[in-house]
Amino acid sequence: MLDPLSSVLDGTDPLSLFAAAADPVPTTATMDSTRKKRDKDDSPAVGSDFEPWSSKRGEILARYTTTEKLSINLYMGSEKGKAATTGSAVSEKVRTRLEELDDLEEGSQKELLNLTQQDYMNRIEELNQSLKDAWSSDQKVKALKIVIQCSKLLSDTTVIQFYPSKFVLITDILDTFGKLVYERIQSMCVDNRVSLPDNFSPECVNDTAKETCLNWFFKIASIRELIPRFYVEAAILKCNKFLSKTGISECLPRLTSMIRGIGDPLVAVYARAYLCRVGYHLTLQICIKDLLCIPPENSLLSYS
């Protein structure tokens, strides 16, 4: 319930409003106060010591290394064939795509053991290239499977000193996927060779693009495991702009709540860090620092 005594606009008390109305000529003190308030509102939500991800990324990769042997699970794909669905209804196409996504659980898994750090990084780069190749050849479901597979790797903290670097490598793939999906939907909004402006509204987006965008969110919502479902949705968070003006700010609290379901405190903290990173660049209506603050129950004391 709102406190009626504190619900005035802009935090200004009623007496000051009445005084301003009675004296239309602004004083120097009033102008200074207004200027200070405007400067405060325009100030960034982060401190002066904030480091952009572009500079932090290389530092993490250089610092968090290991000589221990690593392992990685690779999805080999299901051998089960699929019937063609060309020309079928939209609901039939959606069901078929969800069945293809289910093949991720049915396909064989190949575990590579005793990998050096460089071998591991090479494998991740191969997956990144496979993602790009699948996308360029219009194998969107395969591309999604690759991203899901990579996201699952973030649940493994066996070699804990390498985890920060693993986080960087995997989120690079997630960023690539998010960019591909966004640009694909954006390209569907081109009308008479005129693309959408940067500050477009959902009303400018045609129905086909909106349907494609919703289809991506529906497919991601069908991912069974929490960690890949969280990371993949966070990766395409920006796509909410095609659907609603408030979509991003509405999704951030829900994604934040999903993190509470991650049992490993270290994995949960890094998931929160990724959401902070993607959310910071997308919304100015919410203070990311306050929204995504780490709750006491996610303590890292178990790693001290």
mmCIF file of C-alpha atoms in Angstrom:
data_model
loop_
_atom_site.group_PDB
_atom_site.id
_atom_site.type_symbol
_atom_site.label_atom_id
_atom_site.label_comp_id
_atom_site.label_asym_id
_atom_site.label_seq_id
_atom_site.Cartn_x
_atom_site.Cartn_y
_atom_site.Cartn_z
ATOM 1 C CA MET A 1 0.000 0.000 0.000
ATOM 2 C CA LEU A 2 1.318 3.421 -0.931
ATOM 3 C CA ASP A 3 1.917 5.971 1.807
ATOM 4 C CA PRO A 4 -0.226 9.004 0.824
ATOM 5 C CA LEU A 5 2.191 11.289 2.650
ATOM 6 C CA SER A 6 5.115 10.191 0.514
ATOM 7 C CA SER A 7 3.451 9.579 -2.840
ATOM 8 C CA VAL A 8 3.910 13.060 -4.256
ATOM 9 C CA LEU A 9 5.502 13.518 -7.648
ATOM 10 C CA ASP A 10 9.285 13.685 -7.976
ATOM 11 C CA GLY A 11 9.727 13.478 -4.220
ATOM 12 C CA THR A 12 8.784 17.159 -3.800
ATOM 13 C CA ASP A 13 6.705 18.033 -0.733
ATOM 14 C CA PRO A 14 3.294 19.741 -1.253
ATOM 15 C CA LEU A 15 4.299 22.948 0.584
ATOM 16 C CA SER A 16 7.125 23.530 -1.869
ATOM 17 C CA LEU A 17 4.729 23.023 -4.767
ATOM 18 C CA PHE A 18 2.302 25.582 -3.354
ATOM 19 C CA ALA A 19 5.119 28.072 -2.769
ATOM 20 C CA ALA A 20 6.367 27.657 -6.313
ATOM 21 C CA ALA A 21 2.873 28.265 -7.674
ATOM 22 C CA ALA A 22 2.512 31.435 -5.583
ATOM 23 C CA ASP A 23 5.906 32.771 -6.675
ATOM 24 C CA PRO A 24 6.337 32.115 -10.429
ATOM 25 C CA VAL A 25 9.749 33.808 -10.516
ATOM 26 C CA PRO A 26 12.341 31.102 -9.763
ATOM 27 C CA THR A 27 15.059 31.975 -7.297
ATOM 28 C CA THR A 28 18.709 31.078 -7.723
ATOM 29 C CA ALA A 29 18.403 28.478 -4.967
ATOM 30 C CA THR A 30 15.427 26.871 -6.709
ATOM 31 C CA MET A 31 17.270 26.716 -10.021
ATOM 32 C CA ASP A 32 20.329 25.191 -8.357
ATOM 33 C CA SER A 33 18.155 22.605 -6.623
ATOM 34 C CA THR A 34 16.454 21.691 -9.894
ATOM 35 C CA ARG A 35 19.788 21.395 -11.671
ATOM 36 C CA LYS A 36 21.208 19.138 -8.958
ATOM 37 C CA LYS A 37 18.152 16.900 -9.086
ATOM 38 C CA ARG A 38 18.409 16.618 -12.874
ATOM 39 C CA ASP A 39 22.094 15.770 -12.657
ATOM 40 C CA LYS A 40 21.313 13.095 -10.076
ATOM 41 C CA ASP A 41 18.600 11.561 -12.257
ATOM 42 C CA ASP A 42 20.946 11.507 -15.253
ATOM 43 C CA SER A 43 23.800 9.923 -13.322
ATOM 44 C CA PRO A 44 24.660 6.317 -14.235
ATOM 45 C CA ALA A 45 23.483 3.429 -12.070
ATOM 46 C CA VAL A 46 27.061 2.186 -11.676
ATOM 47 C CA GLY A 47 30.020 3.674 -9.861
ATOM 48 C CA SER A 48 33.067 5.419 -11.233
ATOM 49 C CA ASP A 49 35.047 2.180 -10.887
ATOM 50 C CA PHE A 50 32.783 0.377 -13.374
ATOM 51 C CA GLU A 51 34.725 -1.639 -15.966
ATOM 52 C CA PRO A 52 33.113 -2.466 -19.324
ATOM 53 C CA TRP A 53 32.863 -6.129 -20.251
ATOM 54 C CA SER A 54 35.107 -5.624 -23.284
ATOM 55 C CA SER A 55 38.068 -4.860 -21.017
ATOM 56 C CA LYS A 56 37.143 -7.288 -18.241
ATOM 57 C CA ARG A 57 36.767 -10.255 -20.580
ATOM 58 C CA GLY A 58 40.431 -10.508 -21.584
ATOM 59 C CA GLU A 59 41.568 -10.005 -18.011
ATOM 60 C CA ILE A 60 39.465 -12.956 -16.836
ATOM 61 C CA LEU A 61 40.766 -15.287 -19.548
ATOM 62 C CA ALA A 62 44.361 -14.387 -18.723
ATOM 63 C CA ARG A 63 43.970 -14.734 -14.974
ATOM 64 C CA TYR A 64 41.851 -17.856 -14.465
ATOM 65 C CA THR A 65 43.774 -20.747 -15.973
ATOM 66 C CA THR A 66 44.372 -24.342 -14.959
ATOM 67 C CA THR A 67 46.725 -27.265 -15.512
ATOM 68 C CA GLU A 68 44.098 -29.800 -14.459
ATOM 69 C CA LYS A 69 42.429 -32.030 -17.026
ATOM 70 C CA LEU A 70 38.991 -30.961 -18.212
ATOM 71 C CA SER A 71 36.042 -32.792 -19.732
ATOM 72 C CA ILE A 72 33.222 -31.797 -22.044
ATOM 73 C CA ASN A 73 29.998 -33.451 -23.198
ATOM 74 C CA LEU A 74 29.183 -33.113 -26.883
ATOM 75 C CA TYR A 75 25.721 -33.718 -28.320
ATOM 76 C CA MET A 76 25.928 -36.138 -31.226
ATOM 77 C CA GLY A 77 22.318 -35.805 -32.392
ATOM 78 C CA SER A 78 19.480 -38.255 -32.726
ATOM 79 C CA GLU A 79 19.323 -40.642 -35.633
ATOM 80 C CA LYS A 80 15.529 -40.586 -35.628
ATOM 81 C CA GLY A 81 14.071 -39.221 -38.854
ATOM 82 C CA LYS A 82 11.447 -36.497 -39.078
ATOM 83 C CA ALA A 83 8.577 -36.249 -41.479
ATOM 84 C CA ALA A 84 8.380 -33.129 -43.596
ATOM 85 C CA THR A 85 5.839 -30.531 -42.504
ATOM 86 C CA THR A 86 5.929 -28.162 -45.458
ATOM 87 C CA GLY A 87 2.675 -26.270 -45.798
ATOM 88 C CA SER A 88 1.253 -27.512 -42.491
ATOM 89 C CA ALA A 89 -0.597 -25.362 -40.005
ATOM 90 C CA VAL A 90 1.279 -23.118 -37.593
ATOM 91 C CA SER A 91 0.356 -25.300 -34.607
ATOM 92 C CA GLU A 92 1.702 -28.369 -36.408
ATOM 93 C CA LYS A 93 4.961 -26.597 -37.195
ATOM 94 C CA VAL A 94 5.368 -25.533 -33.582
ATOM 95 C CA ARG A 95 4.740 -29.081 -32.358
ATOM 96 C CA THR A 96 7.271 -30.465 -34.817
ATOM 97 C CA ARG A 97 9.905 -27.978 -33.712
ATOM 98 C CA LEU A 98 9.316 -28.873 -30.082
ATOM 99 C CA GLU A 99 9.720 -32.555 -30.960
ATOM 100 C CA GLU A 100 13.006 -31.730 -32.656
ATOM 101 C CA LEU A 101 14.087 -29.954 -29.510
ATOM 102 C CA ASP A 102 13.191 -33.055 -27.497
ATOM 103 C CA ASP A 103 15.742 -34.968 -29.568
ATOM 104 C CA LEU A 104 18.380 -33.235 -27.498
ATOM 105 C CA GLU A 105 17.408 -35.521 -24.641
ATOM 106 C CA GLU A 106 17.280 -38.594 -26.892
ATOM 107 C CA GLY A 107 20.458 -38.066 -28.892
ATOM 108 C CA SER A 108 23.712 -39.670 -27.862
ATOM 109 C CA GLN A 109 26.239 -37.812 -25.742
ATOM 110 C CA LYS A 110 29.966 -38.022 -26.318
ATOM 111 C CA GLU A 111 32.131 -37.187 -23.325
ATOM 112 C CA LEU A 112 35.653 -36.016 -24.033
ATOM 113 C CA LEU A 113 37.998 -36.570 -21.105
ATOM 114 C CA ASN A 114 41.514 -35.500 -20.139
ATOM 115 C CA LEU A 115 41.465 -32.287 -22.142
ATOM 116 C CA THR A 116 44.034 -29.586 -21.568
ATOM 117 C CA GLN A 117 42.816 -26.032 -21.181
ATOM 118 C CA GLN A 118 43.776 -25.266 -24.775
ATOM 119 C CA ASP A 119 41.982 -28.400 -26.026
ATOM 120 C CA TYR A 120 38.885 -27.332 -24.121
ATOM 121 C CA MET A 121 38.987 -23.838 -25.574
ATOM 122 C CA ASN A 122 39.410 -25.273 -29.068
ATOM 123 C CA ARG A 123 36.330 -27.462 -28.590
ATOM 124 C CA ILE A 124 34.297 -24.479 -27.448
ATOM 125 C CA GLU A 125 35.437 -22.515 -30.486
ATOM 126 C CA GLU A 126 34.358 -25.438 -32.687
ATOM 127 C CA LEU A 127 30.901 -25.274 -31.108
ATOM 128 C CA ASN A 128 30.797 -21.536 -31.740
ATOM 129 C CA GLN A 129 31.623 -22.088 -35.393
ATOM 130 C CA SER A 130 29.066 -24.906 -35.607
ATOM 131 C CA LEU A 131 26.454 -22.496 -34.292
ATOM 132 C CA LYS A 132 27.251 -19.963 -37.010
ATOM 133 C CA ASP A 133 27.299 -22.645 -39.715
ATOM 134 C CA ALA A 134 23.965 -24.077 -38.588
ATOM 135 C CA TRP A 135 22.397 -20.640 -38.564
ATOM 136 C CA SER A 136 23.699 -19.668 -41.994
ATOM 137 C CA SER A 137 22.352 -22.938 -43.434
ATOM 138 C CA ASP A 138 18.912 -22.234 -41.915
ATOM 139 C CA GLN A 139 19.173 -25.016 -39.321
ATOM 140 C CA LYS A 140 17.716 -22.916 -36.512
ATOM 141 C CA VAL A 141 16.774 -25.853 -34.267
ATOM 142 C CA LYS A 142 20.296 -27.254 -34.514
ATOM 143 C CA ALA A 143 21.676 -23.839 -33.580
ATOM 144 C CA LEU A 144 19.412 -23.757 -30.528
ATOM 145 C CA LYS A 145 20.551 -27.241 -29.513
ATOM 146 C CA ILE A 146 24.181 -26.134 -29.648
ATOM 147 C CA VAL A 147 23.452 -23.158 -27.400
ATOM 148 C CA ILE A 148 21.550 -25.369 -24.942
ATOM 149 C CA GLN A 149 24.457 -27.805 -24.879
ATOM 150 C CA CYS A 150 26.946 -25.025 -24.184
ATOM 151 C CA SER A 151 24.774 -23.534 -21.442
ATOM 152 C CA LYS A 152 24.670 -26.890 -19.667
ATOM 153 C CA LEU A 153 28.447 -26.768 -19.329
ATOM 154 C CA LEU A 154 28.053 -23.882 -16.877
ATOM 155 C CA SER A 155 26.520 -26.249 -14.312
ATOM 156 C CA ASP A 156 29.871 -28.046 -13.945
ATOM 157 C CA THR A 157 32.202 -26.502 -11.340
ATOM 158 C CA THR A 158 34.577 -29.470 -11.057
ATOM 159 C CA VAL A 159 37.654 -27.391 -11.929
ATOM 160 C CA ILE A 160 36.609 -24.347 -9.978
ATOM 161 C CA GLN A 161 39.615 -22.144 -10.735
ATOM 162 C CA PHE A 162 38.818 -22.365 -14.458
ATOM 163 C CA TYR A 163 35.110 -21.583 -14.072
ATOM 164 C CA PRO A 164 35.415 -17.804 -14.670
ATOM 165 C CA SER A 165 37.155 -18.424 -18.001
ATOM 166 C CA LYS A 166 34.595 -21.078 -18.916
ATOM 167 C CA PHE A 167 31.885 -18.519 -18.167
ATOM 168 C CA VAL A 168 33.503 -16.066 -20.592
ATOM 169 C CA LEU A 169 33.810 -18.653 -23.369
ATOM 170 C CA ILE A 170 30.239 -19.914 -23.039
ATOM 171 C CA THR A 171 28.658 -16.478 -22.757
ATOM 172 C CA ASP A 172 30.489 -15.472 -25.938
ATOM 173 C CA ILE A 173 28.445 -18.169 -27.688
ATOM 174 C CA LEU A 174 25.269 -17.005 -25.967
ATOM 175 C CA ASP A 175 25.944 -13.436 -27.083
ATOM 176 C CA THR A 176 26.439 -14.629 -30.650
ATOM 177 C CA PHE A 177 23.158 -16.530 -30.550
ATOM 178 C CA GLY A 178 21.269 -13.575 -29.095
ATOM 179 C CA LYS A 179 22.623 -11.295 -31.800
ATOM 180 C CA LEU A 180 21.692 -13.755 -34.565
ATOM 181 C CA VAL A 181 18.117 -14.122 -33.316
ATOM 182 C CA TYR A 182 17.657 -10.365 -32.884
ATOM 183 C CA GLU A 183 19.037 -9.538 -36.329
ATOM 184 C CA ARG A 184 16.899 -12.261 -37.910
ATOM 185 C CA ILE A 185 13.694 -10.825 -36.435
ATOM 186 C CA GLN A 186 14.782 -7.287 -37.227
ATOM 187 C CA SER A 187 15.358 -8.221 -40.875
ATOM 188 C CA MET A 188 11.754 -9.397 -41.096
ATOM 189 C CA CYS A 189 10.595 -5.861 -40.273
ATOM 190 C CA VAL A 190 12.168 -4.263 -43.333
ATOM 191 C CA ASP A 191 9.451 -2.552 -45.363
ATOM 192 C CA ASN A 192 10.260 -1.174 -48.814
ATOM 193 C CA ARG A 193 13.965 -1.470 -47.996
ATOM 194 C CA VAL A 194 13.506 0.739 -44.933
ATOM 195 C CA SER A 195 14.724 -0.901 -41.733
ATOM 196 C CA LEU A 196 13.484 -0.226 -38.225
ATOM 197 C CA PRO A 197 14.970 2.785 -36.427
ATOM 198 C CA ASP A 198 16.978 2.177 -33.269
ATOM 199 C CA ASN A 199 14.212 3.559 -31.065
ATOM 200 C CA PHE A 200 11.367 1.691 -32.747
ATOM 201 C CA SER A 201 8.141 0.819 -30.949
ATOM 202 C CA PRO A 202 6.357 -2.582 -31.046
ATOM 203 C CA GLU A 203 3.655 -0.991 -33.207
ATOM 204 C CA CYS A 204 6.223 -0.763 -36.021
ATOM 205 C CA VAL A 205 6.801 -4.540 -35.959
ATOM 206 C CA ASN A 206 4.726 -6.607 -38.379
ATOM 207 C CA ASP A 207 2.781 -9.693 -37.330
ATOM 208 C CA THR A 208 5.171 -12.126 -39.007
ATOM 209 C CA ALA A 209 8.138 -10.812 -37.048
ATOM 210 C CA LYS A 210 6.160 -10.868 -33.800
ATOM 211 C CA GLU A 211 5.068 -14.453 -34.428
ATOM 212 C CA THR A 212 8.662 -15.495 -35.095
ATOM 213 C CA CYS A 213 9.797 -13.754 -31.921
ATOM 214 C CA LEU A 214 7.100 -15.469 -29.843
ATOM 215 C CA ASN A 215 8.043 -18.795 -31.398
ATOM 216 C CA TRP A 216 11.610 -18.391 -30.126
ATOM 217 C CA PHE A 217 10.422 -17.628 -26.620
ATOM 218 C CA PHE A 218 8.032 -20.603 -26.709
ATOM 219 C CA LYS A 219 10.812 -22.949 -27.805
ATOM 220 C CA ILE A 220 13.107 -21.681 -25.067
ATOM 221 C CA ALA A 221 10.350 -22.034 -22.461
ATOM 222 C CA SER A 222 10.128 -25.733 -23.373
ATOM 223 C CA ILE A 223 13.745 -26.393 -22.315
ATOM 224 C CA ARG A 224 13.488 -28.766 -19.362
ATOM 225 C CA GLU A 225 16.611 -27.874 -17.398
ATOM 226 C CA LEU A 226 16.699 -24.598 -15.493
ATOM 227 C CA ILE A 227 20.245 -23.428 -16.228
ATOM 228 C CA PRO A 228 20.111 -23.631 -20.050
ATOM 229 C CA ARG A 229 16.564 -22.268 -20.052
ATOM 230 C CA PHE A 230 17.692 -19.263 -18.010
ATOM 231 C CA TYR A 231 20.822 -18.532 -20.036
ATOM 232 C CA VAL A 232 19.223 -18.894 -23.464
ATOM 233 C CA GLU A 233 16.286 -16.662 -22.557
ATOM 234 C CA ALA A 234 18.641 -14.078 -21.069
ATOM 235 C CA ALA A 235 20.649 -14.181 -24.308
ATOM 236 C CA ILE A 236 17.612 -13.105 -26.368
ATOM 237 C CA LEU A 237 16.246 -10.719 -23.734
ATOM 238 C CA LYS A 238 16.593 -7.822 -26.170
ATOM 239 C CA CYS A 239 14.049 -9.462 -28.494
ATOM 240 C CA ASN A 240 11.293 -8.444 -26.077
ATOM 241 C CA LYS A 241 11.499 -5.024 -27.740
ATOM 242 C CA PHE A 242 9.626 -6.477 -30.713
ATOM 243 C CA LEU A 243 6.680 -7.488 -28.522
ATOM 244 C CA SER A 244 6.192 -4.871 -25.817
ATOM 245 C CA LYS A 245 7.581 -1.554 -24.609
ATOM 246 C CA THR A 246 7.814 -2.925 -21.067
ATOM 247 C CA GLY A 247 8.789 -6.485 -21.987
ATOM 248 C CA ILE A 248 12.419 -6.227 -20.902
ATOM 249 C CA SER A 249 11.702 -4.571 -17.561
ATOM 250 C CA GLU A 250 8.989 -7.163 -16.882
ATOM 251 C CA CYS A 251 11.202 -10.133 -17.743
ATOM 252 C CA LEU A 252 14.162 -9.059 -15.603
ATOM 253 C CA PRO A 253 12.452 -9.718 -12.227
ATOM 254 C CA ARG A 254 11.198 -13.102 -13.465
ATOM 255 C CA LEU A 255 14.642 -14.156 -14.654
ATOM 256 C CA THR A 256 16.067 -12.962 -11.348
ATOM 257 C CA SER A 257 13.606 -15.200 -9.512
ATOM 258 C CA MET A 258 14.656 -18.165 -11.666
ATOM 259 C CA ILE A 259 18.190 -17.875 -10.289
ATOM 260 C CA ARG A 260 16.879 -18.827 -6.848
ATOM 261 C CA GLY A 261 16.286 -22.314 -8.197
ATOM 262 C CA ILE A 262 19.990 -22.860 -8.960
ATOM 263 C CA GLY A 263 21.403 -24.952 -6.125
ATOM 264 C CA ASP A 264 25.116 -24.278 -6.575
ATOM 265 C CA PRO A 265 25.941 -20.829 -5.113
ATOM 266 C CA LEU A 266 28.828 -20.246 -7.524
ATOM 267 C CA VAL A 267 26.729 -21.092 -10.578
ATOM 268 C CA ALA A 268 23.942 -18.858 -9.258
ATOM 269 C CA VAL A 269 26.261 -15.874 -8.787
ATOM 270 C CA TYR A 270 27.623 -16.150 -12.323
ATOM 271 C CA ALA A 271 24.106 -16.506 -13.721
ATOM 272 C CA ARG A 272 23.239 -13.294 -11.906
ATOM 273 C CA ALA A 273 26.348 -11.644 -13.343
ATOM 274 C CA TYR A 274 25.287 -12.540 -16.886
ATOM 275 C CA LEU A 275 21.813 -11.145 -16.323
ATOM 276 C CA CYS A 276 23.335 -7.942 -14.947
ATOM 277 C CA ARG A 277 25.524 -7.636 -18.023
ATOM 278 C CA VAL A 278 22.770 -8.084 -20.601
ATOM 279 C CA GLY A 279 20.222 -6.129 -18.572
ATOM 280 C CA TYR A 280 22.469 -3.141 -17.978
ATOM 281 C CA HIS A 281 22.691 -2.378 -21.691
ATOM 282 C CA LEU A 282 18.958 -2.768 -22.313
ATOM 283 C CA THR A 283 17.076 -0.845 -19.650
ATOM 284 C CA LEU A 284 17.457 2.449 -17.859
ATOM 285 C CA GLN A 285 14.098 2.283 -16.083
ATOM 286 C CA ILE A 286 15.377 -0.147 -13.454
ATOM 287 C CA CYS A 287 18.443 0.123 -11.267
ATOM 288 C CA ILE A 288 20.229 -3.112 -12.102
ATOM 289 C CA LYS A 289 22.291 -2.945 -8.921
ATOM 290 C CA ASP A 290 19.176 -2.921 -6.726
ATOM 291 C CA LEU A 291 17.167 -5.403 -8.785
ATOM 292 C CA LEU A 292 19.853 -8.060 -9.006
ATOM 293 C CA CYS A 293 21.487 -7.750 -5.599
ATOM 294 C CA ILE A 294 22.637 -11.109 -4.233
ATOM 295 C CA PRO A 295 20.296 -12.380 -1.491
ATOM 296 C CA PRO A 296 21.774 -13.732 1.767
ATOM 297 C CA GLU A 297 20.686 -17.286 1.008
ATOM 298 C CA ASN A 298 23.052 -17.397 -1.980
ATOM 299 C CA SER A 299 26.104 -17.087 0.247
ATOM 300 C CA LEU A 300 29.464 -18.187 -1.098
ATOM 301 C CA LEU A 301 30.763 -19.138 2.350
ATOM 302 C CA SER A 302 30.868 -22.766 1.234
ATOM 303 C CA TYR A 303 33.739 -21.844 -1.126
ATOM 304 C CA SER A 304 35.810 -19.937 1.420
#
